[in-house]
């Protein structure tokens, strides 16, 4: 069995084709596949990770990579329920359309956020496909940055939140590791210390006890 | 738009005659001139369509019940005319029913220990007749030991070929390959078209052609369809243009699906209705025929109608019926493409290609080792949505079934559930299956309350190993295929595992709602230190509750744990999976003259066939298209009915109970024999079916009739004997 680590649930939201799955693939395998297919429903991926600054901050990330299509929206609350971190993605090379959806998700998350300080979801706005606008002359990057900044400042002041912005490129890999390091570094120390305390008191995990209970049910004939 | 289309196409096409009215508007590829598309050619199959082409002489083959297969092979059995006293086993028996029964009873007793002998006799007679008849007409059969690879699919005139292209790839590129360009000529060259429109004439999907090109046809086709419906109050089903082109439409309001085909094997009249039908006796049969006149006529379009239904079911599976209807209810002009993804269009493209040609959509069509899952899919559709399993021992299958069953009955203490963060989301409502309260402790609940179906399948080729279902429900084969198809398309090839949670509507189960499918891959190779490479398996858990992901995940963890925990069990499973991927039935049971076969169990509606590679030593487009054609002809040709006694054991029991029972003690056997002759090469196809199975095989023509039957029966017998290893049956029931 894997080592006992604290779990951190992270959900990735955003319009379809902004590169959510590619971002996850880059983070997990450090590879980029331009042929990534549309996600149907959602995919659940786990990865053990620690911050580059502090190897003691080690945890198991549980990532929900969700489908961007509107037709799957009714399922989404299940994915962000209990999530600690939400990455709300948009496509920098298709800013207007995808940023609108990003704002929609941020509003949704805010509406559903709990008043309990412990359950507050940490939202990060992610501008993906940075490689496409980096050296582009057609896209007004300054204008885009201005719009993003304005939105974040206004949202944060109105809702007393702390949304932050990262730009990434799943294709080149730029900004991905930095993003996840920041996420881990942002977590309060309590999260790790509390886990330490809890594991010492309860020894058995859930699966273990189920399996123990069912152990003797295995058939074992060998004929035929 | 449409008038422009006509101008261009008529410039390219030869002048048209009186048929211009409707069809010319729809499709006028240059190749479809009014003259016959299939020129009389050497390669038209000789078909045993009826007994008229069987000569009167009754021929009996050598009785080989006492000889070994080796002897048979070396001696090369000869055909010989037998005297009239043996003719009671022939097809045109002049004797009465009673006499026949007496004689066959005697016969059965005598050969009690070899229950196939009797079948052999009759089949021998029949097939020998056919072959002898044909022999006098065909070219020398004796020097035909060449490999079939020397022939090209183009030699068989499967497809119209008016510019006599001899290069296989060139033909493919021009007439078969998917093309989404705005080039009208390219569009008209294609042999097969699929369209999905809204009732208002808005194009949703087209197999070929760019949007601008399709727009005009969408208008025309929907106008024709709705005019028919308004004026004649009848649904339009098909338009046939000569012998060479057929247009079939189905109306699934608010959607219309249309297929246009000029592929020979899709235009054959379809005798599916005929196969496996219990036919009591001649007089009743006649009545039945007139009753069925209407349906029989429709059956001619059944191949294309089935294809359109498969496409429609795909749309249902991702959207469900209410979603489609709701969107159109408000706006007739709604564009359904808004809620479809590029993956959906890729999937529909792939479906169209599979349904029509059994080919994958790939850039590397020249590859001689193509992925055969598209061919598998084609055969499955041909055989009435029969599905393939994977050969494992019954012990292993039973063990896997038990694991699935045990996982359904996993209990978990309520406290434990609520201690995890997921617990609060776990809905306890299960409308379908209230928990069976054996030991209902208050704090215990079933983890799998919402679990309806479980499947274990191989990840690469979607073959099912194990299946669990509730008592009162089951998934149709169509639904299972759809499910496996969607799962396959959404699995990225990854170096790591992910758990998928897919909302899916299974139209035959319930077209109005979604089920939630948990998918996880188990990479068995990870559990071997020795570096054994085993194909990964996929766990598929279907739940009725959209919030039950974490419960399904727990169940899957349990299933994996149970599979890997016992090293001996794991080794056995791995070894069986490896063996079954190397399975070579033809070699194993020594039937070298049969190049390829399909055996379908009618009871389970599941089939097995050998690897394509045994046919031609490759898995090329060429071999694939040939097999698609041969099997289509074999399947869709009306078979010869023969009456055969039931096996001796059944005989004895029936005759002791009721001596007068006559027709009920006969098993309906049917056969089709087809031969495609080229100048220096030919292929023999053989189909044999009764109430239990359908068997199809291909061989080169040098095969002797004895061998053909003997080897076929050998394979059939092997399949019957291995029934439990080859098919997962109806699965395990909770």
mmCIF file with all atom_site columns, N, CA and C in Angstrom, chain B residues 86-129:
data_model
loop_
_atom_site.group_PDB
_atom_site.id
_atom_site.type_symbol
_atom_site.label_atom_id
_atom_site.label_alt_id
_atom_site.label_comp_id
_atom_site.label_asym_id
_atom_site.label_entity_id
_atom_site.label_seq_id
_atom_site.pdbx_PDB_ins_code
_atom_site.Cartn_x
_atom_site.Cartn_y
_atom_site.Cartn_z
_atom_site.occupancy
_atom_site.B_iso_or_equiv
_atom_site.pdbx_formal_charge
_atom_site.auth_seq_id
_atom_site.auth_comp_id
_atom_site.auth_asym_id
_atom_site.auth_atom_id
_atom_site.pdbx_PDB_model_num
ATOM 1   N N  . UNK B 1 86  ? -29.235 -45.341 -51.544 1.00 0.00 ? 86  UNK B N  1
ATOM 2   C CA . UNK B 1 86  ? -28.790 -44.434 -50.483 1.00 0.00 ? 86  UNK B CA 1
ATOM 3   C C  . UNK B 1 86  ? -29.451 -43.068 -50.582 1.00 0.00 ? 86  UNK B C  1
ATOM 4   N N  . UNK B 1 87  ? -30.288 -42.927 -51.567 1.00 0.00 ? 87  UNK B N  1
ATOM 5   C CA . UNK B 1 87  ? -30.781 -41.585 -51.838 1.00 0.00 ? 87  UNK B CA 1
ATOM 6   C C  . UNK B 1 87  ? -31.696 -41.035 -50.756 1.00 0.00 ? 87  UNK B C  1
ATOM 7   N N  . UNK B 1 88  ? -32.077 -41.870 -49.811 1.00 0.00 ? 88  UNK B N  1
ATOM 8   C CA . UNK B 1 88  ? -32.935 -41.332 -48.766 1.00 0.00 ? 88  UNK B CA 1
ATOM 9   C C  . UNK B 1 88  ? -32.255 -40.228 -47.966 1.00 0.00 ? 88  UNK B C  1
ATOM 10  N N  . UNK B 1 89  ? -30.954 -40.157 -48.002 1.00 0.00 ? 89  UNK B N  1
ATOM 11  C CA . UNK B 1 89  ? -30.270 -39.087 -47.269 1.00 0.00 ? 89  UNK B CA 1
ATOM 12  C C  . UNK B 1 89  ? -30.043 -37.874 -48.140 1.00 0.00 ? 89  UNK B C  1
ATOM 13  N N  . UNK B 1 90  ? -30.455 -38.015 -49.386 1.00 0.00 ? 90  UNK B N  1
ATOM 14  C CA . UNK B 1 90  ? -30.220 -36.910 -50.309 1.00 0.00 ? 90  UNK B CA 1
ATOM 15  C C  . UNK B 1 90  ? -31.258 -35.832 -50.140 1.00 0.00 ? 90  UNK B C  1
ATOM 16  N N  . UNK B 1 91  ? -31.126 -34.846 -50.934 1.00 0.00 ? 91  UNK B N  1
ATOM 17  C CA . UNK B 1 91  ? -31.992 -33.699 -50.791 1.00 0.00 ? 91  UNK B CA 1
ATOM 18  C C  . UNK B 1 91  ? -33.368 -33.972 -51.377 1.00 0.00 ? 91  UNK B C  1
ATOM 19  N N  . UNK B 1 92  ? -33.370 -34.667 -52.482 1.00 0.00 ? 92  UNK B N  1
ATOM 20  C CA . UNK B 1 92  ? -34.650 -34.846 -53.154 1.00 0.00 ? 92  UNK B CA 1
ATOM 21  C C  . UNK B 1 92  ? -35.183 -36.248 -52.917 1.00 0.00 ? 92  UNK B C  1
ATOM 22  N N  . UNK B 1 93  ? -35.424 -36.501 -51.692 1.00 0.00 ? 93  UNK B N  1
ATOM 23  C CA . UNK B 1 93  ? -35.866 -37.828 -51.346 1.00 0.00 ? 93  UNK B CA 1
ATOM 24  C C  . UNK B 1 93  ? -37.292 -38.056 -51.795 1.00 0.00 ? 93  UNK B C  1
ATOM 25  N N  . UNK B 1 94  ? -37.519 -39.131 -52.512 1.00 0.00 ? 94  UNK B N  1
ATOM 26  C CA . UNK B 1 94  ? -38.874 -39.421 -52.963 1.00 0.00 ? 94  UNK B CA 1
ATOM 27  C C  . UNK B 1 94  ? -39.686 -40.173 -51.917 1.00 0.00 ? 94  UNK B C  1
ATOM 28  N N  . UNK B 1 95  ? -39.048 -40.585 -50.843 1.00 0.00 ? 95  UNK B N  1
ATOM 29  C CA . UNK B 1 95  ? -39.767 -41.439 -49.886 1.00 0.00 ? 95  UNK B CA 1
ATOM 30  C C  . UNK B 1 95  ? -40.579 -40.628 -48.895 1.00 0.00 ? 95  UNK B C  1
ATOM 31  N N  . UNK B 1 96  ? -41.490 -41.304 -48.252 1.00 0.00 ? 96  UNK B N  1
ATOM 32  C CA . UNK B 1 96  ? -42.393 -40.616 -47.328 1.00 0.00 ? 96  UNK B CA 1
ATOM 33  C C  . UNK B 1 96  ? -41.681 -40.228 -46.038 1.00 0.00 ? 96  UNK B C  1
ATOM 34  N N  . UNK B 1 97  ? -42.317 -39.385 -45.311 1.00 0.00 ? 97  UNK B N  1
ATOM 35  C CA . UNK B 1 97  ? -41.771 -38.913 -44.045 1.00 0.00 ? 97  UNK B CA 1
ATOM 36  C C  . UNK B 1 97  ? -41.508 -40.081 -43.096 1.00 0.00 ? 97  UNK B C  1
ATOM 37  N N  . UNK B 1 98  ? -42.487 -40.975 -43.050 1.00 0.00 ? 98  UNK B N  1
ATOM 38  C CA . UNK B 1 98  ? -42.400 -42.074 -42.104 1.00 0.00 ? 98  UNK B CA 1
ATOM 39  C C  . UNK B 1 98  ? -41.205 -42.965 -42.397 1.00 0.00 ? 98  UNK B C  1
ATOM 40  N N  . UNK B 1 99  ? -41.132 -43.314 -43.662 1.00 0.00 ? 99  UNK B N  1
ATOM 41  C CA . UNK B 1 99  ? -40.002 -44.151 -44.068 1.00 0.00 ? 99  UNK B CA 1
ATOM 42  C C  . UNK B 1 99  ? -38.688 -43.475 -43.725 1.00 0.00 ? 99  UNK B C  1
ATOM 43  N N  . UNK B 1 100 ? -38.673 -42.197 -43.980 1.00 0.00 ? 100 UNK B N  1
ATOM 44  C CA . UNK B 1 100 ? -37.467 -41.418 -43.735 1.00 0.00 ? 100 UNK B CA 1
ATOM 45  C C  . UNK B 1 100 ? -37.064 -41.522 -42.283 1.00 0.00 ? 100 UNK B C  1
ATOM 46  N N  . UNK B 1 101 ? -38.065 -41.358 -41.438 1.00 0.00 ? 101 UNK B N  1
ATOM 47  C CA . UNK B 1 101 ? -37.775 -41.414 -40.011 1.00 0.00 ? 101 UNK B CA 1
ATOM 48  C C  . UNK B 1 101 ? -37.222 -42.762 -39.589 1.00 0.00 ? 101 UNK B C  1
ATOM 49  N N  . UNK B 1 102 ? -37.858 -43.787 -40.103 1.00 0.00 ? 102 UNK B N  1
ATOM 50  C CA . UNK B 1 102 ? -37.383 -45.120 -39.755 1.00 0.00 ? 102 UNK B CA 1
ATOM 51  C C  . UNK B 1 102 ? -35.936 -45.315 -40.174 1.00 0.00 ? 102 UNK B C  1
ATOM 52  N N  . UNK B 1 103 ? -35.706 -44.897 -41.373 1.00 0.00 ? 103 UNK B N  1
ATOM 53  C CA . UNK B 1 103 ? -34.359 -45.076 -41.890 1.00 0.00 ? 103 UNK B CA 1
ATOM 54  C C  . UNK B 1 103 ? -33.338 -44.290 -41.093 1.00 0.00 ? 103 UNK B C  1
ATOM 55  N N  . UNK B 1 104 ? -33.716 -43.068 -40.787 1.00 0.00 ? 104 UNK B N  1
ATOM 56  C CA . UNK B 1 104 ? -32.742 -42.249 -40.069 1.00 0.00 ? 104 UNK B CA 1
ATOM 57  C C  . UNK B 1 104 ? -32.577 -42.716 -38.636 1.00 0.00 ? 104 UNK B C  1
ATOM 58  N N  . UNK B 1 105 ? -33.642 -43.206 -38.068 1.00 0.00 ? 105 UNK B N  1
ATOM 59  C CA . UNK B 1 105 ? -33.505 -43.758 -36.726 1.00 0.00 ? 105 UNK B CA 1
ATOM 60  C C  . UNK B 1 105 ? -32.470 -44.869 -36.704 1.00 0.00 ? 105 UNK B C  1
ATOM 61  N N  . UNK B 1 106 ? -32.627 -45.703 -37.658 1.00 0.00 ? 106 UNK B N  1
ATOM 62  C CA . UNK B 1 106 ? -31.700 -46.807 -37.791 1.00 0.00 ? 106 UNK B CA 1
ATOM 63  C C  . UNK B 1 106 ? -30.273 -46.280 -37.946 1.00 0.00 ? 106 UNK B C  1
ATOM 64  N N  . UNK B 1 107 ? -30.207 -45.297 -38.760 1.00 0.00 ? 107 UNK B N  1
ATOM 65  C CA . UNK B 1 107 ? -28.925 -44.675 -39.042 1.00 0.00 ? 107 UNK B CA 1
ATOM 66  C C  . UNK B 1 107 ? -28.298 -44.100 -37.778 1.00 0.00 ? 107 UNK B C  1
ATOM 67  N N  . UNK B 1 108 ? -29.147 -43.427 -37.037 1.00 0.00 ? 108 UNK B N  1
ATOM 68  C CA . UNK B 1 108 ? -28.647 -42.797 -35.824 1.00 0.00 ? 108 UNK B CA 1
ATOM 69  C C  . UNK B 1 108 ? -28.134 -43.833 -34.833 1.00 0.00 ? 108 UNK B C  1
ATOM 70  N N  . UNK B 1 109 ? -28.898 -44.887 -34.688 1.00 0.00 ? 109 UNK B N  1
ATOM 71  C CA . UNK B 1 109 ? -28.471 -45.916 -33.747 1.00 0.00 ? 109 UNK B CA 1
ATOM 72  C C  . UNK B 1 109 ? -27.114 -46.481 -34.129 1.00 0.00 ? 109 UNK B C  1
ATOM 73  N N  . UNK B 1 110 ? -26.990 -46.688 -35.387 1.00 0.00 ? 110 UNK B N  1
ATOM 74  C CA . UNK B 1 110 ? -25.779 -47.324 -35.859 1.00 0.00 ? 110 UNK B CA 1
ATOM 75  C C  . UNK B 1 110 ? -24.533 -46.475 -35.577 1.00 0.00 ? 110 UNK B C  1
ATOM 76  N N  . UNK B 1 111 ? -24.707 -45.177 -35.702 1.00 0.00 ? 111 UNK B N  1
ATOM 77  C CA . UNK B 1 111 ? -23.544 -44.296 -35.511 1.00 0.00 ? 111 UNK B CA 1
ATOM 78  C C  . UNK B 1 111 ? -23.684 -43.474 -34.241 1.00 0.00 ? 111 UNK B C  1
ATOM 79  N N  . UNK B 1 112 ? -24.200 -44.135 -33.267 1.00 0.00 ? 112 UNK B N  1
ATOM 80  C CA . UNK B 1 112 ? -24.501 -43.421 -32.041 1.00 0.00 ? 112 UNK B CA 1
ATOM 81  C C  . UNK B 1 112 ? -23.295 -42.717 -31.438 1.00 0.00 ? 112 UNK B C  1
ATOM 82  N N  . UNK B 1 113 ? -22.150 -43.335 -31.598 1.00 0.00 ? 113 UNK B N  1
ATOM 83  C CA . UNK B 1 113 ? -20.978 -42.760 -30.939 1.00 0.00 ? 113 UNK B CA 1
ATOM 84  C C  . UNK B 1 113 ? -20.388 -41.576 -31.705 1.00 0.00 ? 113 UNK B C  1
ATOM 85  N N  . UNK B 1 114 ? -20.887 -41.317 -32.864 1.00 0.00 ? 114 UNK B N  1
ATOM 86  C CA . UNK B 1 114 ? -20.355 -40.172 -33.601 1.00 0.00 ? 114 UNK B CA 1
ATOM 87  C C  . UNK B 1 114 ? -21.515 -39.316 -34.074 1.00 0.00 ? 114 UNK B C  1
ATOM 88  N N  . UNK B 1 115 ? -21.861 -38.380 -33.280 1.00 0.00 ? 115 UNK B N  1
ATOM 89  C CA . UNK B 1 115 ? -23.088 -37.649 -33.571 1.00 0.00 ? 115 UNK B CA 1
ATOM 90  C C  . UNK B 1 115 ? -22.968 -36.708 -34.768 1.00 0.00 ? 115 UNK B C  1
ATOM 91  N N  . UNK B 1 116 ? -21.783 -36.553 -35.272 1.00 0.00 ? 116 UNK B N  1
ATOM 92  C CA . UNK B 1 116 ? -21.652 -35.660 -36.414 1.00 0.00 ? 116 UNK B CA 1
ATOM 93  C C  . UNK B 1 116 ? -21.782 -36.369 -37.753 1.00 0.00 ? 116 UNK B C  1
ATOM 94  N N  . UNK B 1 117 ? -21.671 -37.676 -37.711 1.00 0.00 ? 117 UNK B N  1
ATOM 95  C CA . UNK B 1 117 ? -21.634 -38.431 -38.956 1.00 0.00 ? 117 UNK B CA 1
ATOM 96  C C  . UNK B 1 117 ? -22.846 -38.146 -39.823 1.00 0.00 ? 117 UNK B C  1
ATOM 97  N N  . UNK B 1 118 ? -23.966 -38.143 -39.146 1.00 0.00 ? 118 UNK B N  1
ATOM 98  C CA . UNK B 1 118 ? -25.214 -37.968 -39.864 1.00 0.00 ? 118 UNK B CA 1
ATOM 99  C C  . UNK B 1 118 ? -25.265 -36.617 -40.564 1.00 0.00 ? 118 UNK B C  1
ATOM 100 N N  . UNK B 1 119 ? -24.865 -35.607 -39.811 1.00 0.00 ? 119 UNK B N  1
ATOM 101 C CA . UNK B 1 119 ? -24.809 -34.281 -40.405 1.00 0.00 ? 119 UNK B CA 1
ATOM 102 C C  . UNK B 1 119 ? -23.891 -34.296 -41.613 1.00 0.00 ? 119 UNK B C  1
ATOM 103 N N  . UNK B 1 120 ? -22.750 -34.914 -41.383 1.00 0.00 ? 120 UNK B N  1
ATOM 104 C CA . UNK B 1 120 ? -21.768 -34.990 -42.453 1.00 0.00 ? 120 UNK B CA 1
ATOM 105 C C  . UNK B 1 120 ? -22.379 -35.513 -43.733 1.00 0.00 ? 120 UNK B C  1
ATOM 106 N N  . UNK B 1 121 ? -23.077 -36.632 -43.557 1.00 0.00 ? 121 UNK B N  1
ATOM 107 C CA . UNK B 1 121 ? -23.644 -37.306 -44.725 1.00 0.00 ? 121 UNK B CA 1
ATOM 108 C C  . UNK B 1 121 ? -24.478 -36.344 -45.559 1.00 0.00 ? 121 UNK B C  1
ATOM 109 N N  . UNK B 1 122 ? -25.413 -35.753 -44.874 1.00 0.00 ? 122 UNK B N  1
ATOM 110 C CA . UNK B 1 122 ? -26.354 -34.906 -45.602 1.00 0.00 ? 122 UNK B CA 1
ATOM 111 C C  . UNK B 1 122 ? -25.677 -33.701 -46.221 1.00 0.00 ? 122 UNK B C  1
ATOM 112 N N  . UNK B 1 123 ? -24.784 -33.116 -45.435 1.00 0.00 ? 123 UNK B N  1
ATOM 113 C CA . UNK B 1 123 ? -24.079 -31.948 -45.936 1.00 0.00 ? 123 UNK B CA 1
ATOM 114 C C  . UNK B 1 123 ? -23.196 -32.305 -47.114 1.00 0.00 ? 123 UNK B C  1
ATOM 115 N N  . UNK B 1 124 ? -22.542 -33.436 -46.937 1.00 0.00 ? 124 UNK B N  1
ATOM 116 C CA . UNK B 1 124 ? -21.701 -33.930 -48.019 1.00 0.00 ? 124 UNK B CA 1
ATOM 117 C C  . UNK B 1 124 ? -22.490 -34.012 -49.308 1.00 0.00 ? 124 UNK B C  1
ATOM 118 N N  . UNK B 1 125 ? -23.638 -34.632 -49.185 1.00 0.00 ? 125 UNK B N  1
ATOM 119 C CA . UNK B 1 125 ? -24.465 -34.817 -50.368 1.00 0.00 ? 125 UNK B CA 1
ATOM 120 C C  . UNK B 1 125 ? -24.792 -33.491 -51.020 1.00 0.00 ? 125 UNK B C  1
ATOM 121 N N  . UNK B 1 126 ? -25.230 -32.602 -50.199 1.00 0.00 ? 126 UNK B N  1
ATOM 122 C CA . UNK B 1 126 ? -25.696 -31.338 -50.722 1.00 0.00 ? 126 UNK B CA 1
ATOM 123 C C  . UNK B 1 126 ? -24.569 -30.549 -51.356 1.00 0.00 ? 126 UNK B C  1
ATOM 124 N N  . UNK B 1 127 ? -23.493 -30.422 -50.593 1.00 0.00 ? 127 UNK B N  1
ATOM 125 C CA . UNK B 1 127 ? -22.407 -29.583 -51.077 1.00 0.00 ? 127 UNK B CA 1
ATOM 126 C C  . UNK B 1 127 ? -21.737 -30.216 -52.294 1.00 0.00 ? 127 UNK B C  1
ATOM 127 N N  . UNK B 1 128 ? -21.681 -31.539 -52.285 1.00 0.00 ? 128 UNK B N  1
ATOM 128 C CA . UNK B 1 128 ? -21.076 -32.210 -53.420 1.00 0.00 ? 128 UNK B CA 1
ATOM 129 C C  . UNK B 1 128 ? -21.882 -31.940 -54.679 1.00 0.00 ? 128 UNK B C  1
ATOM 130 N N  . UNK B 1 129 ? -23.176 -31.974 -54.513 1.00 0.00 ? 129 UNK B N  1
ATOM 131 C CA . UNK B 1 129 ? -24.034 -31.674 -55.648 1.00 0.00 ? 129 UNK B CA 1
ATOM 132 C C  . UNK B 1 129 ? -23.722 -30.302 -56.207 1.00 0.00 ? 129 UNK B C  1
#
